[in-house]
Amino acid sequence: MAKSNLTLGHLTPRDHAFYGLVWAGSTLSARVDQALARRHDLPLSWFEVMLWLRAQKEPVAASDLGAMTLLSRSQVSRVADSLQARGLVERIPSPTDARSVCIALTDAGRRAFAEADATRREVLAEVFDDLLDDNDIAALQAIWAKLKSRPKG
């Protein structure tokens, strides 16, 4: 069957910019997710939680991770369960709330993250890094800062 020549019709430059962001996020996330799952049996959501944990000096509450990631608190908790079952994170009683636990990467989790991050970088090299120069990256950082600074509502 012949490929259809689909079009979105007339869109404003702002509409194109918005759908470009959606396309880029979806496309790049899907590439990374597929590679991480195939090479490391590690979904992108797990990688994202590990990314945040890797940068922390102290264990983190699931609610704090939920606020920073694209995941809800219950999703973070399920991801933490899966990561703990693989020995990649540990749960530690909260020093300030006896009812809560915090999450931290184990040494095995740090090694697994480093390997997965190398895969992420490899996957993105050709379709992101090699296409964008330092000026492009600076422009994207300025755009993200503007978009993130708006109050949630």
mmCIF file with all atom_site columns, C-alpha atoms in Angstrom, residues 54-125:
data_model
loop_
_atom_site.group_PDB
_atom_site.id
_atom_site.type_symbol
_atom_site.label_atom_id
_atom_site.label_alt_id
_atom_site.label_comp_id
_atom_site.label_asym_id
_atom_site.label_entity_id
_atom_site.label_seq_id
_atom_site.pdbx_PDB_ins_code
_atom_site.Cartn_x
_atom_site.Cartn_y
_atom_site.Cartn_z
_atom_site.occupancy
_atom_site.B_iso_or_equiv
_atom_site.pdbx_formal_charge
_atom_site.auth_seq_id
_atom_site.auth_comp_id
_atom_site.auth_asym_id
_atom_site.auth_atom_id
_atom_site.pdbx_PDB_model_num
ATOM 1  C CA . ARG A 1 54  ? 22.621 9.293  41.412 1.00 0.00 ? 54  ARG A CA 1
ATOM 2  C CA . ALA A 1 55  ? 22.982 13.019 41.954 1.00 0.00 ? 55  ALA A CA 1
ATOM 3  C CA . GLN A 1 56  ? 21.867 13.038 45.614 1.00 0.00 ? 56  GLN A CA 1
ATOM 4  C CA . LYS A 1 57  ? 24.222 12.873 48.578 1.00 0.00 ? 57  LYS A CA 1
ATOM 5  C CA . GLU A 1 58  ? 21.482 11.547 50.865 1.00 0.00 ? 58  GLU A CA 1
ATOM 6  C CA . PRO A 1 59  ? 18.592 9.080  50.361 1.00 0.00 ? 59  PRO A CA 1
ATOM 7  C CA . VAL A 1 60  ? 15.454 10.679 48.921 1.00 0.00 ? 60  VAL A CA 1
ATOM 8  C CA . ALA A 1 61  ? 11.762 10.346 49.791 1.00 0.00 ? 61  ALA A CA 1
ATOM 9  C CA . ALA A 1 62  ? 9.573  8.893  47.034 1.00 0.00 ? 62  ALA A CA 1
ATOM 10 C CA . SER A 1 63  ? 7.360  11.984 47.199 1.00 0.00 ? 63  SER A CA 1
ATOM 11 C CA . ASP A 1 64  ? 10.364 14.199 46.416 1.00 0.00 ? 64  ASP A CA 1
ATOM 12 C CA . LEU A 1 65  ? 11.243 12.019 43.420 1.00 0.00 ? 65  LEU A CA 1
ATOM 13 C CA . GLY A 1 66  ? 7.644  12.177 42.245 1.00 0.00 ? 66  GLY A CA 1
ATOM 14 C CA . ALA A 1 67  ? 7.796  15.962 42.317 1.00 0.00 ? 67  ALA A CA 1
ATOM 15 C CA . MET A 1 68  ? 10.967 16.046 40.201 1.00 0.00 ? 68  MET A CA 1
ATOM 16 C CA . THR A 1 69  ? 10.289 13.261 37.699 1.00 0.00 ? 69  THR A CA 1
ATOM 17 C CA . LEU A 1 70  ? 7.488  12.761 35.220 1.00 0.00 ? 70  LEU A CA 1
ATOM 18 C CA . LEU A 1 71  ? 6.166  10.023 37.518 1.00 0.00 ? 71  LEU A CA 1
ATOM 19 C CA . SER A 1 72  ? 3.557  10.117 40.252 1.00 0.00 ? 72  SER A CA 1
ATOM 20 C CA . ARG A 1 73  ? 4.469  9.191  43.814 1.00 0.00 ? 73  ARG A CA 1
ATOM 21 C CA . SER A 1 74  ? 2.792  5.780  43.386 1.00 0.00 ? 74  SER A CA 1
ATOM 22 C CA . GLN A 1 75  ? 4.680  5.188  40.129 1.00 0.00 ? 75  GLN A CA 1
ATOM 23 C CA . VAL A 1 76  ? 7.947  6.111  41.838 1.00 0.00 ? 76  VAL A CA 1
ATOM 24 C CA . SER A 1 77  ? 7.109  3.644  44.595 1.00 0.00 ? 77  SER A CA 1
ATOM 25 C CA . ARG A 1 78  ? 6.465  0.855  42.052 1.00 0.00 ? 78  ARG A CA 1
ATOM 26 C CA . VAL A 1 79  ? 9.682  1.685  40.206 1.00 0.00 ? 79  VAL A CA 1
ATOM 27 C CA . ALA A 1 80  ? 11.566 1.653  43.515 1.00 0.00 ? 80  ALA A CA 1
ATOM 28 C CA . ASP A 1 81  ? 10.075 -1.782 44.289 1.00 0.00 ? 81  ASP A CA 1
ATOM 29 C CA . SER A 1 82  ? 11.322 -3.100 40.950 1.00 0.00 ? 82  SER A CA 1
ATOM 30 C CA . LEU A 1 83  ? 14.741 -1.526 41.346 1.00 0.00 ? 83  LEU A CA 1
ATOM 31 C CA . GLN A 1 84  ? 15.022 -2.877 44.885 1.00 0.00 ? 84  GLN A CA 1
ATOM 32 C CA . ALA A 1 85  ? 14.109 -6.375 43.686 1.00 0.00 ? 85  ALA A CA 1
ATOM 33 C CA . ARG A 1 86  ? 17.107 -6.154 41.317 1.00 0.00 ? 86  ARG A CA 1
ATOM 34 C CA . GLY A 1 87  ? 19.396 -4.853 44.053 1.00 0.00 ? 87  GLY A CA 1
ATOM 35 C CA . LEU A 1 88  ? 19.784 -1.435 42.416 1.00 0.00 ? 88  LEU A CA 1
ATOM 36 C CA . VAL A 1 89  ? 18.246 0.664  45.202 1.00 0.00 ? 89  VAL A CA 1
ATOM 37 C CA . GLU A 1 90  ? 17.766 0.300  48.905 1.00 0.00 ? 90  GLU A CA 1
ATOM 38 C CA . ARG A 1 91  ? 15.120 1.660  51.195 1.00 0.00 ? 91  ARG A CA 1
ATOM 39 C CA . ILE A 1 92  ? 16.302 3.400  54.328 1.00 0.00 ? 92  ILE A CA 1
ATOM 40 C CA . PRO A 1 93  ? 14.097 4.556  57.216 1.00 0.00 ? 93  PRO A CA 1
ATOM 41 C CA . SER A 1 94  ? 13.576 8.312  57.145 1.00 0.00 ? 94  SER A CA 1
ATOM 42 C CA . PRO A 1 95  ? 15.584 10.097 59.829 1.00 0.00 ? 95  PRO A CA 1
ATOM 43 C CA . THR A 1 96  ? 12.765 12.625 60.304 1.00 0.00 ? 96  THR A CA 1
ATOM 44 C CA . ASP A 1 97  ? 9.571  10.556 59.923 1.00 0.00 ? 97  ASP A CA 1
ATOM 45 C CA . ALA A 1 98  ? 9.310  7.067  61.398 1.00 0.00 ? 98  ALA A CA 1
ATOM 46 C CA . ARG A 1 99  ? 6.466  6.231  58.978 1.00 0.00 ? 99  ARG A CA 1
ATOM 47 C CA . SER A 1 100 ? 8.485  7.028  55.864 1.00 0.00 ? 100 SER A CA 1
ATOM 48 C CA . VAL A 1 101 ? 11.388 5.512  53.997 1.00 0.00 ? 101 VAL A CA 1
ATOM 49 C CA . CYS A 1 102 ? 13.909 7.077  51.685 1.00 0.00 ? 102 CYS A CA 1
ATOM 50 C CA . ILE A 1 103 ? 15.458 5.584  48.569 1.00 0.00 ? 103 ILE A CA 1
ATOM 51 C CA . ALA A 1 104 ? 19.136 5.448  47.602 1.00 0.00 ? 104 ALA A CA 1
ATOM 52 C CA . LEU A 1 105 ? 21.133 3.779  44.847 1.00 0.00 ? 105 LEU A CA 1
ATOM 53 C CA . THR A 1 106 ? 23.242 0.817  45.857 1.00 0.00 ? 106 THR A CA 1
ATOM 54 C CA . ASP A 1 107 ? 26.748 0.349  44.496 1.00 0.00 ? 107 ASP A CA 1
ATOM 55 C CA . ALA A 1 108 ? 25.269 -2.089 41.971 1.00 0.00 ? 108 ALA A CA 1
ATOM 56 C CA . GLY A 1 109 ? 22.705 0.590  41.084 1.00 0.00 ? 109 GLY A CA 1
ATOM 57 C CA . ARG A 1 110 ? 25.453 3.147  40.461 1.00 0.00 ? 110 ARG A CA 1
ATOM 58 C CA . ARG A 1 111 ? 27.265 0.707  38.161 1.00 0.00 ? 111 ARG A CA 1
ATOM 59 C CA . ALA A 1 112 ? 24.027 -0.180 36.328 1.00 0.00 ? 112 ALA A CA 1
ATOM 60 C CA . PHE A 1 113 ? 23.211 3.511  35.941 1.00 0.00 ? 113 PHE A CA 1
ATOM 61 C CA . ALA A 1 114 ? 26.663 4.267  34.505 1.00 0.00 ? 114 ALA A CA 1
ATOM 62 C CA . GLU A 1 115 ? 26.271 1.479  31.930 1.00 0.00 ? 115 GLU A CA 1
ATOM 63 C CA . ALA A 1 116 ? 22.736 2.583  31.028 1.00 0.00 ? 116 ALA A CA 1
ATOM 64 C CA . ASP A 1 117 ? 23.819 6.225  30.795 1.00 0.00 ? 117 ASP A CA 1
ATOM 65 C CA . ALA A 1 118 ? 26.553 5.252  28.345 1.00 0.00 ? 118 ALA A CA 1
ATOM 66 C CA . THR A 1 119 ? 23.858 3.575  26.237 1.00 0.00 ? 119 THR A CA 1
ATOM 67 C CA . ARG A 1 120 ? 21.662 6.683  26.460 1.00 0.00 ? 120 ARG A CA 1
ATOM 68 C CA . ARG A 1 121 ? 24.532 8.868  25.292 1.00 0.00 ? 121 ARG A CA 1
ATOM 69 C CA . GLU A 1 122 ? 25.324 6.492  22.428 1.00 0.00 ? 122 GLU A CA 1
ATOM 70 C CA . VAL A 1 123 ? 21.699 6.425  21.261 1.00 0.00 ? 123 VAL A CA 1
ATOM 71 C CA . LEU A 1 124 ? 21.354 10.205 21.396 1.00 0.00 ? 124 LEU A CA 1
ATOM 72 C CA . ALA A 1 125 ? 24.709 10.990 19.783 1.00 0.00 ? 125 ALA A CA 1
#
